[in-house]
Coordinates of C-alpha atoms in Angstrom, one line a residue:
Chain B
M1 CA 22.3 3.2 15.0
A2 CA 21.0 0.2 12.8
F3 CA 21.6 2.3 10.0
I4 CA 24.9 3.4 10.7
A5 CA 25.9 -0.3 11.1
L6 CA 24.3 -1.4 7.6
I7 CA 26.3 1.5 5.8
V8 CA 29.6 0.0 7.3
L9 CA 28.3 -3.2 6.1
V10 CA 28.0 -2.1 2.6
L11 CA 31.4 -0.5 2.5
L12 CA 32.8 -3.6 4.1
C13 CA 30.8 -6.0 1.6
F14 CA 31.9 -3.7 -1.4
F15 CA 35.5 -3.9 -0.4
I16 CA 35.4 -7.6 -0.1
N17 CA 33.5 -7.9 -3.3
I18 CA 36.3 -6.0 -5.1
S19 CA 39.2 -8.0 -3.3
L20 CA 37.6 -11.3 -4.5
G21 CA 38.1 -12.7 -8.1
S22 CA 39.7 -15.5 -10.1
L23 CA 43.0 -13.7 -9.8
S24 CA 43.8 -13.3 -6.4
I25 CA 45.3 -9.4 -5.9
P26 CA 46.8 -8.1 -2.5
N27 CA 44.8 -5.9 -0.5
K28 CA 47.3 -3.4 -0.4
A29 CA 47.5 -3.3 -4.0
I30 CA 43.9 -2.9 -4.0
F31 CA 43.9 0.2 -1.6
N32 CA 46.8 1.9 -4.0
I33 CA 44.7 1.2 -7.0
L34 CA 41.7 2.6 -5.3
L35 CA 43.7 5.7 -4.1
G36 CA 44.7 6.3 -7.6
N37 CA 48.3 5.4 -7.0
N38 CA 50.4 3.6 -9.5
E39 CA 50.5 -0.5 -9.4
N40 CA 50.7 -3.2 -11.5
I41 CA 48.8 -2.5 -15.0
S42 CA 46.9 -5.4 -15.3
W43 CA 45.8 -5.5 -11.9
H44 CA 44.8 -1.9 -12.2
H45 CA 43.0 -3.1 -15.5
I46 CA 41.0 -5.6 -13.5
I47 CA 40.1 -3.4 -10.8
I48 CA 39.0 -0.4 -12.4
D49 CA 37.5 -1.5 -15.6
Y50 CA 36.0 -5.0 -14.4
R51 CA 35.4 -5.3 -10.4
L52 CA 34.6 -1.9 -9.8
P53 CA 31.6 -1.4 -12.3
K54 CA 30.7 -4.9 -11.3
A55 CA 30.5 -3.9 -7.6
V56 CA 28.7 -0.6 -8.4
T57 CA 26.2 -2.6 -10.5
A58 CA 25.7 -5.0 -7.8
I59 CA 24.4 -2.3 -5.4
I60 CA 22.5 -0.8 -8.0
V61 CA 20.6 -4.1 -8.7
G62 CA 20.4 -5.0 -5.3
S63 CA 19.2 -1.7 -3.9
G64 CA 16.7 -1.2 -6.9
L65 CA 15.2 -4.6 -6.6
G66 CA 14.6 -4.4 -3.1
V67 CA 12.9 -1.1 -3.3
S68 CA 10.7 -2.0 -6.0
G69 CA 10.0 -5.2 -4.6
L70 CA 8.9 -3.5 -1.3
M71 CA 6.6 -1.0 -3.4
M72 CA 5.0 -3.8 -5.1
Q73 CA 4.4 -5.5 -1.9
T74 CA 2.6 -2.8 -0.2
L75 CA 0.8 -1.4 -3.1
F76 CA -0.5 -5.1 -3.5
R77 CA -0.9 -6.1 0.0
N78 CA 0.7 -9.0 -0.9
P79 CA 3.6 -10.7 0.3
L80 CA 4.2 -12.6 -2.7
A81 CA 4.6 -9.9 -4.8
G82 CA 8.0 -8.6 -6.1
P83 CA 9.3 -6.4 -8.9
F84 CA 8.3 -8.6 -11.4
V85 CA 4.6 -8.9 -10.8
L86 CA 3.9 -6.3 -13.2
G87 CA 5.1 -8.4 -16.1
I88 CA 8.3 -6.4 -16.3
T89 CA 10.5 -9.4 -16.7
S90 CA 8.3 -11.5 -19.0
G91 CA 8.0 -8.6 -21.3
A92 CA 11.9 -8.2 -21.2
S93 CA 12.3 -12.0 -21.8
L94 CA 10.0 -11.8 -24.6
G95 CA 12.0 -9.0 -26.3
V96 CA 15.1 -10.9 -25.8
A97 CA 13.7 -14.1 -26.8
I98 CA 12.6 -12.5 -30.1
I99 CA 16.0 -11.1 -30.6
T100 CA 18.1 -14.2 -29.9
M101 CA 15.7 -16.9 -31.4
G102 CA 13.2 -14.9 -33.4
A103 CA 15.7 -13.8 -35.8
S104 CA 16.4 -17.1 -37.5
I105 CA 12.5 -17.5 -38.0
L106 CA 11.8 -13.9 -38.9
G107 CA 14.9 -13.1 -41.0
G108 CA 17.4 -15.6 -41.4
T109 CA 21.1 -13.9 -41.3
L110 CA 19.9 -10.7 -39.1
L111 CA 21.1 -12.9 -36.0
G112 CA 24.6 -11.8 -35.9
I113 CA 23.6 -8.3 -36.3
L114 CA 21.1 -8.2 -33.9
A115 CA 22.3 -10.4 -30.9
S116 CA 24.9 -8.0 -29.8
K117 CA 25.0 -6.7 -26.3
W118 CA 23.2 -3.4 -26.9
S119 CA 20.5 -4.7 -29.0
I120 CA 19.6 -7.3 -26.0
V121 CA 19.5 -4.4 -23.7
I122 CA 17.3 -2.5 -26.2
A123 CA 15.0 -5.3 -26.6
A124 CA 14.6 -6.2 -22.9
T125 CA 13.8 -2.5 -22.5
F126 CA 11.5 -2.3 -25.1
G127 CA 9.8 -5.6 -24.1
S128 CA 9.5 -4.6 -20.7
F129 CA 8.1 -1.1 -21.3
L130 CA 5.7 -2.2 -23.6
V131 CA 4.2 -4.4 -21.1
L132 CA 4.3 -1.3 -18.7
L133 CA 2.5 0.8 -21.0
V134 CA -0.4 -1.7 -21.0
V135 CA -0.5 -2.1 -17.2
L136 CA -0.4 1.6 -16.7
I137 CA -3.3 2.3 -19.1
V138 CA -5.3 -0.8 -17.3
S139 CA -4.3 0.9 -13.8
T140 CA -6.0 4.2 -14.9
R141 CA -9.3 2.3 -15.5
V142 CA -9.8 -0.2 -12.8
R143 CA -10.4 0.7 -9.2
D144 CA -9.0 -2.4 -7.7
S145 CA -5.3 -2.9 -7.6
M146 CA -5.6 -6.7 -7.7
A147 CA -6.9 -6.3 -11.2
I148 CA -3.6 -5.0 -12.1
L149 CA -2.1 -7.9 -10.2
I150 CA -3.8 -10.4 -12.3
I151 CA -3.3 -8.6 -15.5
G152 CA 0.5 -8.7 -15.0
L153 CA 0.4 -12.4 -14.2
M154 CA -1.5 -12.9 -17.5
F155 CA 1.2 -11.2 -19.3
G156 CA 3.7 -13.3 -17.5
S157 CA 1.6 -16.2 -19.0
I158 CA 1.4 -15.0 -22.6
S159 CA 5.2 -14.1 -22.9
T160 CA 6.2 -17.7 -21.4
A161 CA 4.0 -19.3 -24.0
V162 CA 5.6 -16.9 -26.9
V163 CA 8.9 -17.8 -25.8
N164 CA 8.0 -21.5 -25.7
V165 CA 6.9 -21.3 -29.1
L166 CA 10.0 -19.4 -30.2
S167 CA 12.4 -21.9 -28.5
Y168 CA 10.6 -24.9 -30.2
F169 CA 11.8 -23.5 -33.6
S170 CA 15.4 -22.6 -32.4
S171 CA 18.7 -23.9 -33.1
A172 CA 20.7 -25.1 -30.0
E173 CA 22.8 -21.7 -30.0
E174 CA 20.0 -19.6 -30.0
L175 CA 18.6 -21.3 -27.3
Q176 CA 21.9 -21.3 -25.2
Q177 CA 22.2 -17.5 -25.6
Y178 CA 18.7 -16.9 -24.6
F179 CA 19.5 -18.9 -21.3
F180 CA 22.4 -17.3 -20.7
W181 CA 20.6 -13.9 -20.5
G182 CA 18.3 -15.7 -18.2
F183 CA 21.2 -16.7 -15.7
G184 CA 21.6 -13.0 -15.0
S185 CA 24.8 -11.3 -14.8
L186 CA 26.4 -8.3 -13.2
G187 CA 29.8 -8.5 -14.9
N188 CA 29.5 -7.6 -18.5
L189 CA 28.7 -4.0 -18.0
S190 CA 31.2 -1.1 -19.2
W191 CA 31.5 2.0 -17.2
N192 CA 29.3 3.9 -20.0
E193 CA 26.6 1.4 -19.5
V194 CA 26.9 1.4 -15.6
F195 CA 26.5 5.2 -16.0
I196 CA 23.2 5.0 -18.0
L197 CA 22.1 2.4 -15.9
F198 CA 22.6 4.4 -12.8
L199 CA 20.9 7.6 -14.3
I200 CA 17.5 5.7 -14.8
Y201 CA 17.9 4.1 -11.4
A202 CA 18.4 7.4 -9.6
I203 CA 15.2 8.8 -11.4
G204 CA 13.6 5.7 -10.2
L205 CA 14.6 6.1 -6.8
L206 CA 13.7 9.6 -6.6
F207 CA 9.9 8.4 -7.7
S208 CA 10.0 6.0 -4.8
L209 CA 11.1 8.5 -2.0
T210 CA 8.3 10.6 -2.9
S211 CA 5.7 7.7 -2.6
V212 CA 7.1 7.3 1.0
K213 CA 3.9 9.1 2.6
T214 CA 1.5 7.2 0.0
L215 CA 3.2 3.8 0.8
N216 CA 2.3 4.3 4.5
T217 CA -1.2 5.4 3.9
L218 CA -1.8 2.5 1.9
L219 CA -1.0 0.3 5.0
L220 CA -4.5 1.2 6.1
G221 CA -6.1 -0.3 2.9
E222 CA -7.2 1.6 -0.3
N223 CA -10.7 2.8 1.1
Y224 CA -9.0 4.3 4.3
A225 CA -6.3 5.8 2.0
I226 CA -8.7 7.3 -0.1
S227 CA -10.8 8.8 2.9
L228 CA -7.4 10.4 4.0
G229 CA -7.4 12.3 0.7
L230 CA -5.1 10.3 -1.2
N231 CA -5.2 10.2 -4.8
I232 CA -5.2 6.5 -5.3
K233 CA -4.8 6.2 -9.3
K234 CA -2.3 9.0 -9.3
S235 CA -0.4 7.4 -6.5
R236 CA -0.5 4.0 -7.9
F237 CA 0.8 5.6 -11.5
I238 CA 3.8 6.9 -9.8
I239 CA 4.7 3.6 -7.8
I240 CA 4.2 1.6 -11.1
I241 CA 6.5 4.1 -12.8
A242 CA 9.0 4.0 -10.2
T243 CA 9.0 0.1 -10.1
S244 CA 9.2 -0.2 -14.0
L245 CA 12.1 2.5 -14.1
L246 CA 14.2 0.5 -11.3
A247 CA 13.3 -3.3 -12.3
G248 CA 12.8 -2.8 -16.0
T249 CA 16.1 -1.2 -16.3
I250 CA 18.0 -3.5 -14.1
T251 CA 16.4 -6.5 -15.9
A252 CA 17.4 -5.0 -19.2
F253 CA 21.3 -4.6 -18.4
T254 CA 21.6 -7.6 -16.1
G255 CA 18.9 -10.2 -17.1
P256 CA 16.5 -11.1 -14.6
I257 CA 17.7 -11.4 -11.2
A258 CA 15.3 -13.4 -9.1
F259 CA 14.6 -13.4 -5.5
I260 CA 16.2 -10.4 -4.3
G261 CA 13.2 -8.0 -4.9
L262 CA 11.0 -10.7 -3.1
A263 CA 13.1 -11.7 -0.2
I264 CA 14.7 -8.4 0.9
P265 CA 11.6 -6.7 1.8
H266 CA 10.7 -9.8 4.1
I267 CA 14.3 -9.7 5.8
T268 CA 14.3 -6.2 6.5
R269 CA 10.5 -6.2 8.0
Q270 CA 11.6 -9.1 10.3
V271 CA 15.0 -7.5 11.4
F272 CA 13.8 -4.1 11.7
N273 CA 10.3 -5.2 13.0
T274 CA 8.3 -2.1 11.5
S275 CA 6.0 -1.3 8.7
N276 CA 6.9 2.2 8.8
H277 CA 8.4 2.8 5.1
K278 CA 10.5 6.0 6.2
I279 CA 12.5 3.1 7.9
L280 CA 11.9 0.3 5.6
L281 CA 12.6 2.2 2.5
P282 CA 16.3 3.1 3.3
A283 CA 16.4 -0.3 5.0
V284 CA 15.7 -2.2 2.3
F285 CA 18.0 0.1 0.0
L286 CA 21.0 -0.9 2.4
S287 CA 20.1 -4.9 2.7
G288 CA 19.5 -5.3 -0.7
A289 CA 23.0 -3.8 -1.7
I290 CA 24.6 -5.8 1.0
V291 CA 22.9 -9.1 -0.1
M292 CA 23.7 -8.5 -3.8
L293 CA 27.4 -7.9 -3.1
I294 CA 27.8 -11.1 -0.7
C295 CA 25.9 -13.0 -3.4
D296 CA 28.2 -11.7 -6.5
S297 CA 31.3 -12.5 -4.2
I298 CA 30.1 -16.1 -3.7
S299 CA 29.0 -16.4 -7.4
Q300 CA 32.7 -15.4 -8.3
L301 CA 33.9 -18.5 -6.6
P302 CA 37.2 -16.7 -5.3
N303 CA 40.7 -17.8 -6.7
S304 CA 38.9 -20.4 -9.3
D305 CA 38.5 -19.8 -12.9
Y306 CA 34.4 -20.5 -12.7
T307 CA 31.6 -18.0 -12.3
L308 CA 28.5 -19.4 -11.0
P309 CA 25.2 -17.9 -12.4
I310 CA 24.1 -15.2 -9.9
N311 CA 20.5 -16.2 -10.4
A312 CA 21.1 -19.6 -8.7
I313 CA 23.2 -17.9 -5.6
T314 CA 20.8 -15.2 -4.9
S315 CA 18.0 -18.0 -4.2
L316 CA 20.6 -20.3 -2.7
V317 CA 21.7 -18.0 0.0
G318 CA 18.4 -15.6 0.3
A319 CA 15.8 -18.5 0.7
P320 CA 17.4 -20.2 3.6
V321 CA 17.7 -16.8 5.3
V322 CA 14.0 -16.0 5.0
I323 CA 13.0 -19.7 5.9
W324 CA 15.0 -19.3 9.1
L325 CA 13.7 -15.7 10.0
L326 CA 10.3 -17.0 9.5
V327 CA 10.7 -20.3 11.7
R328 CA 12.7 -18.3 14.5
K329 CA 10.3 -15.4 14.8
R330 CA 7.0 -17.9 14.3
K331 CA 5.1 -14.8 13.3
M332 CA 5.2 -13.1 9.8
V333 CA 5.8 -9.3 9.8
F334 CA 3.7 -7.8 6.9
Chain U
M1 CA -37.2 32.3 23.3
T2 CA -36.2 30.0 20.4
K3 CA -33.7 27.7 21.0
D4 CA -30.5 28.6 18.9
K5 CA -30.3 26.6 16.0
Q6 CA -27.1 24.8 15.8
H7 CA -24.7 25.0 13.1
I8 CA -25.5 22.5 10.3
I9 CA -22.8 20.1 9.2
L10 CA -24.4 17.8 6.7
K11 CA -27.5 18.6 4.6
T12 CA -29.2 16.5 2.0
E13 CA -31.5 18.0 -0.4
N14 CA -34.0 15.6 -2.3
L15 CA -31.3 13.1 -2.4
A16 CA -31.9 9.9 -4.4
I17 CA -29.5 7.1 -3.8
G18 CA -28.7 3.9 -5.9
Y19 CA -26.8 2.6 -8.6
K20 CA -26.6 3.5 -12.4
S21 CA -26.8 0.7 -15.1
K22 CA -26.8 0.9 -18.5
D23 CA -30.3 1.7 -19.4
S24 CA -32.2 2.4 -16.0
N25 CA -31.3 3.8 -12.7
N26 CA -31.7 1.3 -9.7
V27 CA -33.3 3.6 -7.2
V28 CA -32.3 2.4 -3.5
A29 CA -33.8 5.4 -1.7
S30 CA -35.1 8.9 -2.7
N31 CA -36.4 12.1 -1.4
I32 CA -34.0 11.8 1.5
N33 CA -33.8 15.3 3.4
I34 CA -31.7 15.4 6.3
E35 CA -29.5 17.6 8.5
L36 CA -27.2 17.0 10.8
E37 CA -26.2 19.4 13.8
Q38 CA -22.9 20.2 15.0
G39 CA -21.9 18.0 18.4
K40 CA -24.8 15.4 17.7
L41 CA -24.5 11.5 17.8
V42 CA -26.7 10.2 14.9
G43 CA -27.7 6.8 14.6
L44 CA -28.4 5.3 10.9
I45 CA -30.9 2.3 11.4
G46 CA -32.7 0.0 8.8
A47 CA -33.2 -3.4 8.1
N48 CA -30.4 -5.4 6.1
G49 CA -30.3 -4.3 2.3
I50 CA -32.4 -1.2 2.7
G51 CA -29.5 1.0 1.6
K52 CA -27.7 2.1 4.7
S53 CA -24.1 1.4 3.1
T54 CA -25.3 3.0 -0.4
L55 CA -26.4 6.2 1.9
L56 CA -23.0 6.4 3.7
K57 CA -21.3 5.9 0.6
T58 CA -23.0 8.5 -1.2
L59 CA -22.6 10.7 1.8
T60 CA -19.0 10.2 1.8
K61 CA -18.4 10.7 -1.9
V62 CA -17.7 7.2 -2.7
Q63 CA -20.5 7.3 -4.7
N64 CA -22.6 9.7 -6.7
P65 CA -26.1 10.4 -6.0
L66 CA -28.8 9.6 -8.6
Q67 CA -30.4 13.1 -7.9
G68 CA -30.2 15.8 -5.4
D69 CA -27.3 17.2 -3.6
V70 CA -25.1 16.6 -0.3
Y71 CA -23.9 19.7 1.3
L72 CA -20.8 19.5 3.9
N73 CA -20.5 22.9 5.7
N74 CA -23.0 24.6 3.3
Q75 CA -20.8 23.4 0.4
D76 CA -21.7 20.6 -2.3
I77 CA -19.5 17.7 -1.6
S78 CA -18.9 17.3 -5.0
K79 CA -16.9 20.8 -5.4
Y80 CA -14.6 19.2 -2.5
S81 CA -11.1 18.0 -3.5
A82 CA -10.1 14.6 -2.0
L83 CA -7.8 16.5 0.5
E84 CA -10.5 19.1 1.4
L85 CA -12.7 16.3 2.1
A86 CA -10.2 14.6 4.3
K87 CA -9.8 17.7 6.4
V88 CA -14.0 17.7 7.1
L89 CA -14.8 14.1 7.0
S90 CA -13.2 11.1 8.5
L91 CA -14.3 7.3 8.3
V92 CA -14.3 4.4 10.1
L93 CA -14.9 1.3 7.9
T94 CA -15.7 -2.6 8.6
E95 CA -13.1 -3.6 6.5
P96 CA -10.0 -4.5 8.2
I97 CA -6.6 -2.7 8.0
A98 CA -4.0 -3.8 5.7
S99 CA -1.2 -4.1 7.7
K100 CA -1.7 -5.1 11.5
N101 CA 2.3 -4.7 12.0
L102 CA 1.4 -1.0 12.7
S103 CA 1.7 0.2 16.6
V104 CA -1.3 2.1 17.8
F105 CA 0.7 5.4 17.8
E106 CA 1.9 5.0 14.1
L107 CA -1.9 3.8 13.2
V108 CA -3.5 6.8 15.1
A109 CA -0.8 9.1 13.4
L110 CA -1.9 8.0 10.0
G111 CA -4.6 10.3 10.7
R112 CA -2.6 13.3 10.4
Q113 CA -1.6 12.7 6.9
P114 CA -3.7 15.3 5.2
Y115 CA -1.8 17.8 7.2
T116 CA 1.6 16.4 7.1
N117 CA 4.4 17.4 4.7
W118 CA 5.6 15.4 1.6
I119 CA 7.3 12.6 3.2
G120 CA 4.5 12.5 6.6
N121 CA 6.7 13.9 9.2
L122 CA 4.7 14.7 12.4
S123 CA 5.1 18.2 13.7
K124 CA 4.8 18.9 17.8
H125 CA 1.3 19.9 16.8
D126 CA 0.7 16.7 15.3
I127 CA 2.0 14.7 18.1
A128 CA -0.2 16.5 20.7
I129 CA -3.1 15.9 18.5
V130 CA -2.5 12.1 18.4
N131 CA -1.7 11.9 21.9
N132 CA -5.2 13.7 22.6
A133 CA -7.1 11.4 20.4
L134 CA -5.2 8.6 22.2
E135 CA -6.4 9.8 25.7
Q136 CA -9.9 10.8 24.6
T137 CA -10.4 7.1 23.7
N138 CA -8.8 5.7 26.7
I139 CA -6.0 4.0 24.6
S140 CA -2.7 5.6 25.8
E141 CA -1.7 2.8 27.3
L142 CA -1.7 0.6 24.4
K143 CA 0.5 3.2 22.6
Q144 CA 3.5 1.0 21.7
K145 CA 1.3 -2.2 21.1
K146 CA 1.2 -3.4 17.7
C147 CA -2.2 -3.8 16.1
F148 CA -2.1 -7.6 15.7
E149 CA -1.9 -7.8 19.5
L150 CA -5.1 -6.0 20.2
S151 CA -8.8 -7.4 21.0
D152 CA -11.5 -6.5 18.7
G153 CA -12.8 -3.9 20.7
Q154 CA -9.6 -2.3 21.4
L155 CA -8.9 -2.2 17.6
Q156 CA -12.4 -0.3 17.1
K157 CA -11.2 2.2 19.8
V158 CA -7.8 2.8 18.1
M159 CA -9.8 3.3 14.5
I160 CA -12.1 6.0 16.5
S161 CA -8.9 7.2 17.6
R162 CA -7.4 7.6 14.2
A163 CA -10.4 9.4 13.2
L164 CA -10.6 11.8 15.9
A165 CA -7.0 12.9 15.0
Q166 CA -7.9 13.4 11.5
D167 CA -9.5 16.2 13.1
T168 CA -12.7 16.6 11.1
D169 CA -16.1 18.3 11.7
L170 CA -17.7 14.8 10.8
I171 CA -17.1 11.3 11.6
I172 CA -19.0 8.8 9.8
L173 CA -18.6 5.0 11.1
D174 CA -20.0 1.9 9.2
E175 CA -21.3 -0.5 11.8
P176 CA -18.9 0.3 14.7
T177 CA -20.2 -2.6 16.7
T178 CA -20.3 -5.7 14.8
H179 CA -18.1 -8.4 16.1
L180 CA -18.2 -6.9 19.3
D181 CA -19.5 -8.6 22.8
M182 CA -22.7 -6.7 24.3
Y183 CA -20.2 -4.8 26.6
H184 CA -18.1 -3.5 24.1
K185 CA -21.1 -2.4 22.0
A186 CA -22.3 -0.1 24.5
Y187 CA -18.7 0.9 25.5
I188 CA -17.9 1.9 22.1
L189 CA -21.6 3.8 21.3
K190 CA -21.2 5.7 24.8
L191 CA -17.5 6.5 23.7
L192 CA -19.0 8.0 20.8
Q193 CA -21.8 9.7 22.5
R194 CA -19.0 11.4 24.9
L195 CA -16.7 12.2 21.9
A196 CA -19.7 14.0 20.3
K197 CA -20.4 16.0 23.4
D198 CA -17.0 17.0 24.5
T199 CA -15.3 17.7 20.9
G200 CA -18.3 19.3 19.3
K201 CA -18.0 16.8 16.4
T202 CA -20.7 15.6 14.7
I203 CA -20.9 11.5 14.8
L204 CA -22.9 9.4 12.3
F205 CA -22.8 5.7 12.5
S206 CA -25.0 2.9 11.0
S207 CA -25.9 0.1 13.3
H208 CA -28.3 -2.9 14.2
E209 CA -28.3 -2.0 17.9
I210 CA -31.5 -0.2 17.8
D211 CA -32.1 -0.6 21.4
L212 CA -28.8 1.2 22.3
A213 CA -29.1 3.6 19.3
I214 CA -32.7 4.7 21.0
Q215 CA -31.1 5.2 24.5
L216 CA -27.7 7.0 23.2
C217 CA -28.2 9.1 20.1
D218 CA -29.4 12.6 20.0
T219 CA -31.1 12.0 16.5
L220 CA -31.8 8.7 14.5
I221 CA -32.3 8.4 10.8
V222 CA -34.5 5.4 10.2
M223 CA -34.6 3.6 6.8
T224 CA -37.8 1.9 5.9
E225 CA -39.2 0.6 2.7
T226 CA -41.1 3.7 1.9
E227 CA -39.1 6.5 3.3
V228 CA -36.3 7.9 5.1
V229 CA -37.2 9.6 8.3
S230 CA -34.8 11.7 10.9
D231 CA -35.8 12.8 14.2
E232 CA -35.3 12.4 17.8
P233 CA -35.6 9.1 19.4
C234 CA -38.6 9.4 21.7
N235 CA -40.6 11.4 18.9
L236 CA -39.6 8.4 16.5
I237 CA -41.4 6.0 19.5
S238 CA -44.4 8.1 19.6
K239 CA -44.8 8.1 15.7
G240 CA -44.7 4.5 15.4
T241 CA -41.6 4.8 13.0
F242 CA -39.8 1.6 14.3
N243 CA -43.0 -0.8 13.5
A244 CA -42.5 0.0 9.7
L245 CA -38.5 -1.0 10.1
F246 CA -39.3 -4.7 9.9
P247 CA -42.2 -7.2 8.4
E248 CA -44.4 -7.6 11.3
D249 CA -44.6 -11.5 11.4
L250 CA -41.8 -12.1 13.7
I251 CA -41.0 -9.1 15.8
S252 CA -42.8 -6.1 16.7
F253 CA -41.7 -2.8 18.8
D254 CA -42.9 -2.2 22.1
K255 CA -43.5 1.6 22.7
I256 CA -43.4 1.2 26.5
T257 CA -39.9 -0.4 26.7
G258 CA -38.5 0.7 23.4
R259 CA -37.5 -2.6 22.6
F260 CA -38.3 -5.2 19.9
K261 CA -40.0 -8.3 21.0
V262 CA -40.2 -11.6 19.5
N263 CA -44.1 -12.2 18.8
K264 CA -45.2 -15.2 20.9

């Protein structure tokens, strides 16, 4: 029952998201365009080539980050964990920082060629997967998952430090370019890019789906899980791969979207009052999509020419919700 | 007429336990030869730091033996895969479970994990076994409660119930009576005694409740500085094994009452 309500909500938010924007387009026209009927050409262009891929991206980002946050919180038994504890964002930021700010230090005139959108995506992917590779190697060596958590944090510190050094030597324009990436953005993707994002995201989701039983076993703690026949290193490997595919790719394409990955699992646990991943995983998936669509609609500032950075909105909307839920129920469900 | 020899569930041969370090082995105990029969309640007692945990870790394949072998159902445990082992050996540990937001039923049902499909769906058969495990431990009425609502004593029963649901020949419990009051200590051990008898499972637990263990166990494994002995409690009393358990400056074992007394 609750799932049907969530699915209806997703569809509703999806439509609201498409119908809102700097240009006001009548709902009837939007329906016509979505159904493939002829309408005003520029409206058609705005809906099909801008708003629709943006809404699809919002769904991918919200659900993907939510699911990877859930997996990290369960794997590390830590309510503060999110998709980025493994150092994925730090790696991505470092990659982007090197492309946007390092070019002038390293080679001078390369900047103009390098700092195109695709090169940022590639740099971010490369950075996050490099960090991931190290984390994976570590994860097969250590027995305790907590060590991985600390190592992820250390990578975060190292890359922040390198980014600081780079920005100290950078020009104002380079800094601005780097910071714009850091604001996060859903709206810059063409259908081709959305397609590639979706492909990798789907593979990541498939991995998470196969981890549902593992995640439930991990609710008992690692030693019990091992006594139930779980191959802890293999399971950890799969969960980390799934998270990196989801969070790494999303970050590469949209920038580091804060908060969703941390907050959505908490909101869902409070609402559904369960720790069973057979319920949590799909619920987090749907809630993530809903919250992201709503946040994106707000950040559009409908009927105005301004767009707020999505990263600010996710925290502004999400944090009060989490606080309200925790205070109202007085008991944190974890 | 000799008594029928019961089926041996767990057997160790010349087992030496301890930790491997770079250049030398730190042997905690050696020459351990024990046999656990089917349907018996077996207590493992010994002073702090004598190596009870190391022995349990070695018997449960968490840690490798320094020497010798452990046989479970006549097969060397090093040859078991993790999943195969999970079907013959279940554990109740001292560590708290990671998420107390599980309901009692959900937690006990996790004991069925080695048997369920890739996503962990319970079959009718699984559900019947879970309900049976809940009944055997007298916690059916707690079924829908969340684990954070339970007392320590109730939670321990739930963990035992989970081990039952795992449906293994051998259940090993690490100090199942710590944190419990006197009544619940007796209750839990009495429950284990009944379960061993009713279900035919072998139950091995470590404990500091020597008085209770002497009264309730079929067999006791006593670890002292010099040796590891395994026998029926009354034989151990007449052999005077318990006197070797602790240094004699503070407490001594009274053969007649079967208890330790503080020296006056």
